[in-house]
Coordinates of C-alpha atoms in Angstrom, one line a residue:
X91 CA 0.0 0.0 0.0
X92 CA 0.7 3.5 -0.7
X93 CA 0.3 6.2 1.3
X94 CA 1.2 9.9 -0.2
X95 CA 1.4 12.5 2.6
X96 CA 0.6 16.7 1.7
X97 CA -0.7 18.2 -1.7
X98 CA -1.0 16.1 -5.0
X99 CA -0.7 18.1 -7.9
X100 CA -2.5 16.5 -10.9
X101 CA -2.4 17.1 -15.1
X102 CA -5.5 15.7 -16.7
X103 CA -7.2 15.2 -19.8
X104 CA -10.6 15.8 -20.3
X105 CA -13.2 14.8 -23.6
X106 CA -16.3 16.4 -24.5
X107 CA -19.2 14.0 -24.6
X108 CA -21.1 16.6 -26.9
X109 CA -18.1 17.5 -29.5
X110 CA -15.8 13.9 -29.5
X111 CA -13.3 15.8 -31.2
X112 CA -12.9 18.4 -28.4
X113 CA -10.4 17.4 -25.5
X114 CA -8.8 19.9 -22.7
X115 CA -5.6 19.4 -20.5
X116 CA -5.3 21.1 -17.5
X117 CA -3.5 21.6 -13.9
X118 CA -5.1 21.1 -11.1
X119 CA -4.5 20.4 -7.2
X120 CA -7.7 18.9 -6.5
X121 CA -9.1 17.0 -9.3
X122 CA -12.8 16.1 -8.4
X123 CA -13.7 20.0 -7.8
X124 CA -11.8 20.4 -10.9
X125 CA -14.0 18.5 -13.3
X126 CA -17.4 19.5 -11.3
X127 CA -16.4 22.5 -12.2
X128 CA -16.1 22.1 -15.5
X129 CA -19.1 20.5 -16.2
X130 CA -21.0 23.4 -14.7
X131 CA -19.5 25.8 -17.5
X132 CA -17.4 28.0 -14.9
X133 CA -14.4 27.5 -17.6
X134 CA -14.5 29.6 -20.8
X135 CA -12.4 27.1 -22.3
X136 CA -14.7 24.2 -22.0
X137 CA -18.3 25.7 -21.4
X138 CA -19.5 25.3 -24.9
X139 CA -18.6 21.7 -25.0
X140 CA -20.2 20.1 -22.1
X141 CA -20.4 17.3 -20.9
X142 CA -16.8 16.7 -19.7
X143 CA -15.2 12.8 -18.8
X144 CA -12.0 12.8 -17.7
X145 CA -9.9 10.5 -19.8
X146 CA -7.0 10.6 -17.5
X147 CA -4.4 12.4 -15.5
X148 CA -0.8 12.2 -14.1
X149 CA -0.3 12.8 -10.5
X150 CA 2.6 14.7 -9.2
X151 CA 4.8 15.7 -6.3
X152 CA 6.4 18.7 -7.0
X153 CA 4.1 21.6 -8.5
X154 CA 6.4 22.8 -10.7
X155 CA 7.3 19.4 -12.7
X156 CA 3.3 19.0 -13.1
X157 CA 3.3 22.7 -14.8
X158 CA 5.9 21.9 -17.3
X159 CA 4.0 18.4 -18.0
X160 CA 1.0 20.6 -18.9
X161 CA 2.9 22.4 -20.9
X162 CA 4.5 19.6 -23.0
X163 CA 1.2 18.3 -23.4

């Protein structure tokens, strides 16, 4: 077992269930809240496309590594 002690910092991918060829990456420290708040169009990115899924996501240690993951995605 695994146990990860202080802040997570987490790069995800999201698809649109409404546009299939619309996907988002993003940065986020707490992932749930993160896609809820997506899917209730508080992002101008992705409020025309919604529904979101999330597709997947890395999780990270360091916040800084997860930021330059983002931006190489």
């Amino acid at each position: 077992m695994i146990i990860l002690v202080g802040n997570m910092f987490y790069v995800y991918h999201l698809q649109s269930l409404s546009a299939l060829n619309e996907r988002y990456i993003g940065f986020t420290e707490d992932l749930k809240n993160r896609l809820a708040s997506h899917n209730r169009g508080e992002s101008t990115h992705t409020r025309k496309h919604l529904p979101w899924e999330l597709v997947g996501y890395h999780a990270f240690r360091d916040r800084q590594t997860a930021i330059e993951f983002e931006s190489y995605l």
